[in-house]
Amino acid sequence: MKFGPASPADALGGVTVHTLRQGTLVLKKGTTIGPSEVEALENAGVKEIVVIRLEEGDVSEDIAAGSIARAIAGDGVNVERAFTGRSNLFAARAGVLMVDRAAVDSINRVDESITFATLPAFKAVVPGEMIATVKIVPFGIESGLCEMAVAAARSGSMSVAPYKIKRVGVVSTQLPGLAPKVIEKTLRVTTERLAPADASIIAERRVPHEEAALAAAIRELLGLGAELVIVFGASAIADRRDVIPAALEEAGGEIEHFGMPVDPGNLLLIGNAGGIPVMGAPGCARSPVENGFDWVLTRLLAGLKVTRADLTGMGVGGLLMEIVTRPQPRKPGPEGNSNIAAVILAAGRSTRMGGPNKLLADLGGKPMLRIVTERVLASKVSSVTVVTGHQADEVENALAGLKVKFAPNPDFFAGLASSVKAGIAAVPANADGAVVCLGDMPRIDARLIDRLIEAFQPDRGHLIAVPVSDSRRGNPVLWSRRFFDELMKLDGDIGARNLIAAHAEAVVEVQVEGRGAFLDVDTPEALALARQTSRRFERLS
């Protein structure tokens, strides 16, 4: 292959190496010089142009790229016609991408003029998805190099394994404190994961977190024709002798491997019962975010054997993300991670009250805000910050003598989020979290706040504590410091409800009785009702 400058007449039959612009003439890179191009170049006053010429024994870029792509394409792969030295490969069906790493490396080591790039091996792909590309860097290569690359490709070195498993059984074990809606969410997420493979849950069972009950459920699902069984434990698998692996063996199965170097996804168990794969799912499998569970599930759905060597080979690239619920070491001392500050939101304008500041309303001889603040102070919180805005001076006077600090919110008129941000910004740097309280909820007491603090267990991934009654969530809410940055990005008057939903895996629900966690004094009618029961408030103070 010849490369270099030539006069327009001598460039006849060559291919332009660079795009040329002179006056009104534009000659793009890769243009074959014919008689009309020669004339146009001469008329434009071009004296010299860089071209490349193929010699005997050379292969054009398109022919070379197409030949290599077709050589490596196997079952389930379509090859696009080569253009400008590039031939792209696409998935012809849904499935798991199979790539022979050695073949890819061999192609790329033939010569620097030949490049071949693919998606990661074992990636789940959909029909029409681009999975690889062959690119020939120059405009042509020696035929011998092309032949070497074709030989290295080895027909079928890249394929798409179709999904085979369609019938999936799911078992959820239960312990006190595991809310039914957690299981319901897990089933929804699992259904969504199975959908691309056209697989579905044929049956699901919920049993106590006990060996015998779980073993019976596994046997039942196998009897119903499940081609894969997934077990979601109420408690994570801690050892090969734990409930889930023990139940698998009692059901007549065997453990193939426990644990994987993918995070999230470490605590995954894989085994089989009568040749049917059984997975003990890690806790992260309840989340729709990609994790190690997905890596194994997609392979199994394609009918691929997942061996111990496969799992232990996933470490490079296995750190997928920082996990918000990742357990943290406890601090020394009996209190653990329980340095919790309190933030009381008291900056609002009480617009629904029609004028008066509800927080200053008298209840049993005290301003409502003072009642709330005294109860928060009576809890185990380490500090109390009151966010002020509307009638700030009057609010501070109402709390005179109490051990609190104030955080002014000059943007209080912008909505609740502005007060949350002002309060979070004022939380002491040594606090592990903050319980955010509303100043218009006088039935909240110290016992509820203490229960939220007890439920806050970072070492178990319990990072957001919320009071709940009859599946309804109330206030106050305790937030781990991990979420402070996100709380500081809130906007408007909605508060943090969407943030709670976004981090459902970090939420621990604290069951409560009565209406205290749900009753805020927003209207004159609510205030009148609160005043009628002020004697009760006084007794609880």
Coordinates of C-alpha atoms in Angstrom, one line a residue:
M1 CA 0.0 0.0 0.0
K2 CA 1.5 3.3 -1.1
F3 CA 0.9 6.5 1.0
G4 CA 2.1 10.0 0.2
P5 CA 1.5 13.3 -1.8
A6 CA 0.8 13.3 -5.5
S7 CA -0.2 15.8 -8.2
P8 CA -3.9 15.7 -9.1
A9 CA -3.1 13.8 -12.4
D10 CA -0.8 11.3 -10.6
A11 CA -3.4 10.8 -7.8
L12 CA -5.9 9.2 -10.3
G13 CA -7.2 6.0 -8.7
G14 CA -5.9 6.9 -5.2
V15 CA -8.0 7.5 -2.1
T16 CA -7.9 10.8 -0.3
V17 CA -6.3 10.6 3.2
H18 CA -7.6 13.9 4.5
T19 CA -10.6 16.1 3.7
L20 CA -9.5 18.9 1.4
R21 CA -11.1 22.4 1.2
Q22 CA -10.0 25.0 -1.2
G23 CA -12.3 27.7 -2.3
T24 CA -15.6 26.2 -3.3
L25 CA -14.1 22.7 -3.6
V26 CA -14.7 20.2 -0.8
L27 CA -13.2 16.7 -1.2
K28 CA -13.9 14.4 1.7
K29 CA -11.6 12.0 3.3
G30 CA -11.9 8.5 1.6
T31 CA -12.9 9.8 -1.8
T32 CA -11.6 7.8 -4.7
I33 CA -9.9 10.2 -7.2
G34 CA -11.4 9.9 -10.7
P35 CA -11.2 12.0 -13.8
S36 CA -13.8 14.5 -12.6
E37 CA -12.0 14.9 -9.2
V38 CA -8.7 15.5 -11.1
E39 CA -10.3 18.2 -13.1
A40 CA -11.9 19.8 -10.1
L41 CA -8.5 19.8 -8.2
E42 CA -6.7 21.4 -11.1
N43 CA -9.4 24.0 -11.6
A44 CA -9.1 24.9 -7.9
G45 CA -5.4 25.4 -8.2
V46 CA -4.5 22.4 -6.0
K47 CA -0.9 21.3 -6.8
E48 CA -0.6 18.3 -4.4
I49 CA -2.9 16.0 -2.5
V50 CA -2.1 13.1 -0.1
V51 CA -3.6 9.8 -1.3
I52 CA -3.2 6.2 -0.6
R53 CA -3.1 3.5 -3.2
L54 CA -3.8 -0.2 -2.7
E55 CA -1.2 -2.5 -4.3
E56 CA -1.4 -6.0 -5.4
G57 CA -2.1 -8.2 -2.4
D58 CA -3.9 -5.4 -0.4
V59 CA -7.5 -5.6 0.8
S60 CA -9.7 -2.5 1.0
E61 CA -10.8 -1.4 4.5
D62 CA -14.5 -2.4 3.9
I63 CA -13.7 -5.8 2.6
A64 CA -11.3 -6.5 5.5
A65 CA -13.7 -5.2 8.2
G66 CA -16.6 -7.2 6.8
S67 CA -14.6 -10.4 6.5
I68 CA -13.4 -10.3 10.1
A69 CA -16.9 -9.4 11.4
R70 CA -18.5 -12.3 9.6
A71 CA -15.8 -14.7 10.8
I72 CA -16.4 -14.0 14.4
A73 CA -20.2 -13.7 14.3
G74 CA -22.0 -16.7 15.6
D75 CA -25.5 -17.7 16.5
G76 CA -27.8 -14.8 17.3
V77 CA -25.5 -12.2 15.8
N78 CA -26.2 -10.0 12.7
V79 CA -23.4 -8.2 10.7
E80 CA -23.9 -4.8 9.2
R81 CA -22.4 -4.1 5.7
A82 CA -19.1 -2.4 6.2
F83 CA -18.7 1.3 5.5
T84 CA -15.7 3.6 5.8
G85 CA -13.7 0.7 7.2
R86 CA -16.2 -0.2 9.9
S87 CA -18.5 -3.2 10.3
N88 CA -20.9 -3.3 13.2
L89 CA -22.4 -6.4 14.8
F90 CA -25.8 -6.5 16.4
A91 CA -27.8 -8.8 18.6
A92 CA -30.4 -10.7 16.5
R93 CA -32.4 -11.7 19.6
A94 CA -32.7 -11.2 23.3
G95 CA -30.2 -13.1 25.4
V96 CA -26.8 -13.0 27.0
L97 CA -23.7 -12.0 25.1
M98 CA -21.1 -14.7 24.8
V99 CA -17.6 -13.5 23.9
D100 CA -14.4 -15.5 23.5
R101 CA -12.0 -13.2 25.2
A102 CA -9.0 -15.0 23.7
A103 CA -10.3 -14.6 20.2
V104 CA -10.9 -10.9 20.7
D105 CA -7.4 -10.4 22.0
S106 CA -5.9 -12.4 19.2
I107 CA -7.7 -10.3 16.5
N108 CA -6.4 -7.1 18.1
R109 CA -2.9 -8.4 18.3
V110 CA -2.6 -9.3 14.6
D111 CA -1.7 -5.7 13.7
E112 CA -2.3 -2.1 14.8
S113 CA -4.4 -1.5 11.7
I114 CA -7.1 -3.9 12.9
T115 CA -9.3 -3.1 15.9
F116 CA -12.2 -5.1 17.4
A117 CA -14.3 -3.9 20.4
T118 CA -17.2 -5.6 22.1
L119 CA -19.7 -5.0 24.9
P120 CA -18.8 -6.9 28.2
A121 CA -19.2 -10.6 28.1
F122 CA -22.4 -12.0 29.6
K123 CA -24.2 -8.7 29.2
A124 CA -27.9 -9.0 28.8
V125 CA -28.8 -7.7 25.3
V126 CA -31.9 -7.0 23.3
P127 CA -32.6 -7.4 19.6
G128 CA -31.0 -4.7 17.5
E129 CA -28.5 -3.7 20.2
M130 CA -25.0 -3.0 18.9
I131 CA -22.7 -5.5 20.5
A132 CA -19.4 -5.1 18.7
T133 CA -17.5 -3.2 16.0
V134 CA -14.6 -4.0 13.7
K135 CA -12.6 -1.0 12.5
I136 CA -9.8 -1.0 10.0
V137 CA -7.7 2.1 10.7
P138 CA -6.1 2.7 7.3
F139 CA -7.9 2.5 4.0
G140 CA -6.6 -1.0 3.3
I141 CA -4.4 -3.7 4.7
E142 CA -2.3 -6.5 3.4
S143 CA -4.4 -9.5 2.6
G144 CA -2.1 -11.7 4.8
L145 CA -3.1 -9.6 7.9
C146 CA -6.7 -9.9 7.0
E147 CA -6.4 -13.6 6.7
M148 CA -4.6 -13.8 10.1
A149 CA -7.4 -11.8 11.8
V150 CA -10.1 -14.0 10.1
A151 CA -8.3 -17.1 11.4
A152 CA -8.0 -15.6 14.9
A153 CA -11.7 -14.9 14.9
R154 CA -12.7 -18.5 14.8
S155 CA -16.3 -18.8 13.7
G156 CA -18.8 -18.5 16.5
S157 CA -16.5 -16.8 19.0
M158 CA -19.3 -14.2 19.6
S159 CA -22.9 -15.3 20.0
V160 CA -26.1 -14.4 21.9
A161 CA -27.3 -17.2 24.1
P162 CA -31.1 -17.1 24.1
Y163 CA -33.1 -17.1 27.2
K164 CA -34.4 -20.6 28.0
I165 CA -35.8 -20.6 31.5
K166 CA -39.3 -19.2 31.6
R167 CA -40.9 -20.6 34.8
V168 CA -39.6 -19.2 38.1
G169 CA -40.6 -20.0 41.6
V170 CA -40.1 -17.5 44.5
V171 CA -40.0 -18.2 48.2
S172 CA -39.9 -15.3 50.7
T173 CA -39.1 -16.1 54.3
Q174 CA -40.6 -14.0 57.1
L175 CA -39.6 -12.8 60.5
P176 CA -41.3 -10.3 62.8
G177 CA -40.7 -6.8 61.6
L178 CA -40.6 -7.6 57.9
A179 CA -43.5 -5.6 56.4
P180 CA -45.6 -7.4 53.8
K181 CA -45.1 -4.5 51.5
V182 CA -41.3 -5.3 51.4
I183 CA -42.2 -8.7 50.0
E184 CA -44.7 -7.2 47.6
K185 CA -42.0 -4.7 46.3
T186 CA -39.5 -7.6 45.9
L187 CA -42.0 -9.5 43.8
R188 CA -42.6 -6.5 41.6
V189 CA -38.9 -5.9 41.1
T190 CA -38.3 -9.5 40.4
T191 CA -41.1 -9.6 37.8
E192 CA -39.5 -6.6 36.1
R193 CA -36.1 -8.4 36.1
L194 CA -37.6 -11.5 34.5
A195 CA -39.6 -9.6 31.8
P196 CA -36.8 -9.1 29.3
A197 CA -36.2 -12.9 29.3
D198 CA -40.0 -13.5 28.8
A199 CA -39.9 -15.4 32.1
S200 CA -42.4 -15.1 34.9
I201 CA -43.1 -16.1 38.4
I202 CA -45.3 -19.2 38.3
A203 CA -45.8 -19.3 42.1
E204 CA -44.6 -17.6 45.2
R205 CA -44.7 -18.8 48.8
R206 CA -44.2 -17.0 52.1
V207 CA -43.0 -19.1 54.9
P208 CA -41.4 -18.6 58.4
H209 CA -37.6 -18.2 58.3
E210 CA -37.1 -21.8 59.4
E211 CA -35.3 -24.6 57.7
A212 CA -38.2 -27.1 57.6
A213 CA -40.8 -24.7 56.2
L214 CA -38.4 -23.3 53.6
A215 CA -37.3 -26.8 52.5
A216 CA -41.0 -27.8 52.0
A217 CA -41.6 -24.6 50.0
I218 CA -38.7 -25.3 47.7
R219 CA -39.9 -28.9 47.1
E220 CA -43.4 -27.6 46.4
L221 CA -42.2 -25.1 43.7
L222 CA -40.0 -27.7 42.1
G223 CA -43.1 -30.0 42.0
L224 CA -45.0 -27.2 40.2
G225 CA -42.5 -27.1 37.4
A226 CA -40.3 -24.3 38.4
E227 CA -37.1 -24.2 36.2
L228 CA -35.4 -21.8 38.7
V229 CA -36.1 -21.1 42.4
I230 CA -35.2 -17.9 44.0
V231 CA -35.2 -17.5 47.8
F232 CA -35.4 -14.1 49.4
G233 CA -34.5 -14.4 53.1
A234 CA -35.9 -12.2 55.8
S235 CA -32.4 -12.3 57.1
A236 CA -29.2 -12.3 55.1
I237 CA -27.3 -15.6 54.7
A238 CA -24.4 -15.5 57.1
D239 CA -22.9 -18.9 56.7
R240 CA -23.2 -22.2 54.7
R241 CA -25.0 -23.6 57.8
D242 CA -27.6 -20.8 57.9
V243 CA -31.3 -21.4 57.3
I244 CA -31.4 -21.0 53.5
P245 CA -28.5 -23.2 52.6
A246 CA -29.6 -25.8 55.2
A247 CA -33.1 -25.8 53.8
L248 CA -31.7 -26.3 50.3
E249 CA -29.8 -29.4 51.4
E250 CA -32.9 -30.7 53.4
A251 CA -34.9 -30.3 50.1
G252 CA -32.5 -32.7 48.4
G253 CA -30.3 -30.0 46.8
E254 CA -26.7 -29.1 47.1
I255 CA -24.8 -25.9 47.6
E256 CA -22.4 -25.0 44.7
H257 CA -21.0 -21.7 46.0
F258 CA -21.7 -19.1 48.7
G259 CA -20.5 -15.5 48.3
M260 CA -19.3 -13.5 45.3
P261 CA -16.8 -10.7 44.8
V262 CA -19.4 -8.3 43.5
D263 CA -20.6 -5.4 45.7
P264 CA -23.5 -5.1 46.1
G265 CA -24.3 -8.8 45.9
N266 CA -21.7 -10.4 48.2
L267 CA -24.1 -12.7 50.1
L268 CA -25.4 -14.7 47.1
L269 CA -25.9 -18.4 47.3
I270 CA -26.1 -20.7 44.3
G271 CA -27.0 -24.3 44.2
N272 CA -29.3 -26.8 42.6
A273 CA -32.0 -29.3 43.5
G274 CA -32.4 -32.2 41.1
G275 CA -30.5 -30.2 38.4
I276 CA -32.8 -27.2 38.9
P277 CA -30.8 -24.0 39.9
V278 CA -31.7 -22.5 43.2
M279 CA -30.5 -19.0 44.2
G280 CA -30.3 -17.6 47.7
A281 CA -30.7 -13.9 46.9
P282 CA -28.6 -11.2 48.6
G283 CA -30.5 -8.3 50.2
C284 CA -29.6 -6.0 47.3
A285 CA -31.8 -8.2 45.0
R286 CA -34.8 -6.4 46.5
S287 CA -33.6 -3.2 44.8
P288 CA -34.1 -2.5 41.0
V289 CA -30.6 -1.1 40.8
E290 CA -28.2 -3.4 39.0
N291 CA -26.2 -5.5 41.4
G292 CA -24.4 -8.9 41.4
F293 CA -27.7 -10.7 41.6
D294 CA -28.4 -9.5 38.0
W295 CA -25.1 -10.8 36.7
V296 CA -25.9 -14.4 37.9
L297 CA -29.7 -14.3 37.2
T298 CA -29.3 -13.4 33.5
R299 CA -26.8 -16.3 32.9
L300 CA -29.1 -18.8 34.6
L301 CA -32.1 -17.5 32.6
A302 CA -30.1 -18.3 29.5
G303 CA -29.5 -21.8 30.7
L304 CA -25.8 -21.2 31.3
K305 CA -24.0 -23.0 34.0
V306 CA -22.6 -20.6 36.6
T307 CA -19.6 -22.3 38.3
R308 CA -17.5 -21.4 41.3
A309 CA -14.8 -20.2 38.9
D310 CA -17.3 -17.9 37.1
L311 CA -18.3 -16.3 40.4
T312 CA -14.8 -15.9 41.8
G313 CA -13.7 -14.4 38.5
M314 CA -16.1 -11.4 38.9
G315 CA -13.9 -9.4 41.3
V316 CA -12.3 -7.1 38.7
G317 CA -15.1 -4.7 37.9
G318 CA -17.2 -6.1 40.7
L319 CA -17.4 -2.9 42.8
L320 CA -20.5 -1.6 41.2
M321 CA -21.3 1.4 43.3
E322 CA -21.3 3.0 46.8
I323 CA -24.3 1.4 48.6
V324 CA -26.3 3.8 50.7
T325 CA -27.2 0.9 53.1
R326 CA -23.7 -0.5 53.3
P327 CA -23.2 -1.4 57.0
Q328 CA -20.9 0.9 59.0
P329 CA -18.9 0.0 62.1
R330 CA -20.5 1.0 65.4
K331 CA -18.8 3.6 67.4
P332 CA -17.2 2.5 70.7
G333 CA -19.5 2.7 73.7
P334 CA -22.9 1.4 74.6
E335 CA -24.8 4.1 72.6
G336 CA -23.4 3.0 69.2
N337 CA -24.3 5.3 66.3
S338 CA -26.9 7.2 68.3
N339 CA -25.6 10.8 68.4
I340 CA -28.9 12.1 66.9
A341 CA -29.7 15.8 66.7
A342 CA -33.2 17.2 66.4
V343 CA -34.4 19.8 64.0
I344 CA -37.8 21.5 64.6
L345 CA -39.3 23.3 61.7
A346 CA -41.0 26.5 62.9
A347 CA -40.6 29.0 60.1
G348 CA -44.0 28.7 58.3
R349 CA -46.6 31.4 57.8
S350 CA -49.6 29.3 58.9
T351 CA -51.5 30.3 55.8
R352 CA -54.2 27.7 56.3
M353 CA -54.9 29.1 59.7
G354 CA -56.1 32.3 58.0
G355 CA -53.8 34.7 59.9
P356 CA -52.6 33.8 63.4
N357 CA -49.3 31.9 63.8
K358 CA -50.5 28.5 64.9
L359 CA -47.1 27.7 66.5
L360 CA -47.8 30.5 69.1
A361 CA -51.3 29.3 69.8
D362 CA -52.0 28.6 73.5
L363 CA -52.6 25.0 74.5
G364 CA -53.1 24.4 78.2
G365 CA -51.2 27.5 79.1
K366 CA -48.3 27.1 76.7
P367 CA -47.6 27.9 73.1
M368 CA -47.9 24.9 70.9
L369 CA -44.4 25.1 69.7
R370 CA -43.0 25.1 73.3
I371 CA -44.9 21.9 74.0
V372 CA -43.4 20.3 71.0
T373 CA -39.9 21.5 71.8
E374 CA -40.1 20.4 75.5
R375 CA -41.0 16.9 74.4
V376 CA -38.2 16.8 71.9
L377 CA -35.8 18.0 74.6
A378 CA -37.0 15.2 76.9
S379 CA -35.9 12.6 74.4
K380 CA -32.4 11.1 73.8
V381 CA -31.5 13.6 71.1
S382 CA -28.1 15.3 71.6
S383 CA -29.1 18.7 70.5
V384 CA -32.2 20.7 69.3
T385 CA -32.2 23.2 66.5
V386 CA -35.3 25.3 65.8
V387 CA -35.7 26.7 62.3
T388 CA -37.2 30.2 62.4
G389 CA -38.6 32.5 59.7
H390 CA -42.1 34.0 60.0
Q391 CA -42.4 36.0 63.2
A392 CA -38.9 34.8 64.3
D393 CA -38.7 37.1 67.3
E394 CA -42.0 35.9 68.7
V395 CA -41.0 32.3 68.1
E396 CA -37.8 32.7 70.0
N397 CA -39.6 34.4 72.9
A398 CA -42.0 31.5 73.1
L399 CA -39.0 29.2 73.7
A400 CA -37.2 31.4 76.2
G401 CA -35.2 29.5 78.7
L402 CA -35.1 26.2 76.7
K403 CA -31.8 24.7 75.7
V404 CA -32.1 25.1 71.9
K405 CA -30.3 27.0 69.2
F406 CA -32.0 28.8 66.4
A407 CA -31.4 28.5 62.6
P408 CA -32.9 31.5 60.7
N409 CA -34.4 30.6 57.3
P410 CA -34.6 33.8 55.2
D411 CA -36.3 31.9 52.4
F412 CA -39.1 30.5 54.6
F413 CA -41.7 31.8 52.1
A414 CA -40.3 29.4 49.5
G415 CA -41.8 26.4 51.2
L416 CA -41.0 23.5 53.6
A417 CA -37.9 22.4 51.7
S418 CA -36.1 25.6 52.5
S419 CA -36.6 25.1 56.2
V420 CA -35.4 21.5 56.0
K421 CA -32.2 22.7 54.3
A422 CA -31.7 25.5 56.9
G423 CA -32.1 22.9 59.7
I424 CA -29.9 20.3 58.2
A425 CA -27.2 22.9 57.6
A426 CA -27.2 23.7 61.3
V427 CA -26.9 20.1 62.6
P428 CA -23.7 19.7 64.6
A429 CA -20.8 18.1 62.6
N430 CA -20.5 15.2 65.1
A431 CA -24.1 14.1 64.7
D432 CA -24.7 10.7 63.0
G433 CA -28.2 11.8 61.9
A434 CA -31.1 14.1 62.6
V435 CA -34.7 13.7 63.5
V436 CA -36.8 16.3 61.6
C437 CA -39.9 17.4 63.6
L438 CA -42.8 19.6 62.6
G439 CA -43.5 22.4 65.1
D440 CA -47.3 21.9 64.7
M441 CA -47.5 18.3 66.0
P442 CA -48.1 18.6 69.7
R443 CA -49.0 14.9 70.2
I444 CA -45.5 13.8 69.4
D445 CA -43.7 12.7 72.6
A446 CA -40.2 11.8 73.7
R447 CA -41.0 8.1 73.7
L448 CA -41.7 8.1 69.9
I449 CA -38.5 9.9 69.2
D450 CA -36.5 7.5 71.4
R451 CA -38.0 4.6 69.5
L452 CA -36.9 6.1 66.2
I453 CA -33.4 6.5 67.6
E454 CA -33.4 2.8 68.7
A455 CA -34.5 1.7 65.3
F456 CA -31.7 3.7 63.6
Q457 CA -29.0 1.0 63.1
P458 CA -26.4 1.9 60.4
D459 CA -24.7 -1.5 61.0
R460 CA -27.8 -3.2 59.7
G461 CA -28.6 -0.7 56.9
H462 CA -31.4 1.0 58.9
L463 CA -30.7 4.6 57.9
I464 CA -34.2 6.3 57.8
A465 CA -36.6 5.7 60.7
V466 CA -40.2 6.4 60.0
P467 CA -43.3 6.0 62.3
V468 CA -46.0 3.9 60.7
S469 CA -49.6 2.9 61.5
D470 CA -51.8 0.8 59.2
S471 CA -49.2 1.2 56.4
R472 CA -49.4 4.9 56.7
R473 CA -46.2 6.9 57.3
G474 CA -46.1 9.8 59.6
N475 CA -43.7 12.3 61.3
P476 CA -41.1 12.9 62.6
V477 CA -38.5 11.1 60.4
L478 CA -35.0 10.3 61.4
W479 CA -32.3 10.7 58.7
S480 CA -28.8 9.4 58.6
R481 CA -26.1 11.9 57.8
R482 CA -25.6 10.0 54.6
F483 CA -28.7 11.7 53.2
F484 CA -27.9 15.2 54.3
D485 CA -26.5 16.1 50.8
E486 CA -29.8 15.0 49.2
L487 CA -31.9 16.8 51.8
M488 CA -30.0 19.9 51.0
K489 CA -31.2 19.6 47.4
L490 CA -34.9 19.6 48.2
D491 CA -37.1 22.2 46.6
G492 CA -40.6 23.5 47.0
D493 CA -43.2 22.5 49.6
I494 CA -43.3 18.7 49.3
G495 CA -40.6 17.9 51.9
A496 CA -38.7 14.6 51.7
R497 CA -41.4 12.1 50.8
N498 CA -39.9 11.4 47.4
L499 CA -36.5 10.9 49.0
I500 CA -37.9 8.2 51.3
A501 CA -39.4 6.4 48.3
A502 CA -36.2 6.6 46.4
H503 CA -34.3 4.9 49.3
A504 CA -36.9 2.3 50.3
E505 CA -34.1 -0.2 51.1
A506 CA -32.8 2.1 53.8
V507 CA -36.1 2.7 55.5
V508 CA -37.0 1.0 58.9
E509 CA -40.6 1.4 59.9
V510 CA -41.5 1.9 63.6
Q511 CA -45.0 0.8 64.3
V512 CA -47.0 3.3 66.4
E513 CA -50.5 3.5 67.9
G514 CA -52.7 6.5 68.0
R515 CA -52.8 9.6 65.8
G516 CA -49.8 11.5 67.3
A517 CA -47.5 10.9 64.4
F518 CA -50.2 12.0 61.9
L519 CA -52.0 14.9 63.5
D520 CA -50.6 18.3 62.6
V521 CA -52.5 21.5 63.5
D522 CA -53.0 23.2 60.1
T523 CA -56.6 24.6 60.4
P524 CA -58.7 26.5 62.9
E525 CA -60.8 23.3 63.3
A526 CA -57.7 21.3 64.2
L527 CA -56.6 23.9 66.6
A528 CA -60.0 23.9 68.3
L529 CA -59.8 20.1 68.7
A530 CA -56.3 20.4 70.1
R531 CA -57.4 22.9 72.7
Q532 CA -60.3 20.6 73.8
T533 CA -57.7 18.0 74.7
S534 CA -55.2 20.4 76.2
R535 CA -55.6 18.8 79.6
R536 CA -54.3 15.5 78.2
F537 CA -51.3 17.4 76.6
E538 CA -50.6 18.9 80.0
R539 CA -50.5 15.5 81.7
L540 CA -48.1 14.1 79.1
S541 CA -45.8 17.1 79.3

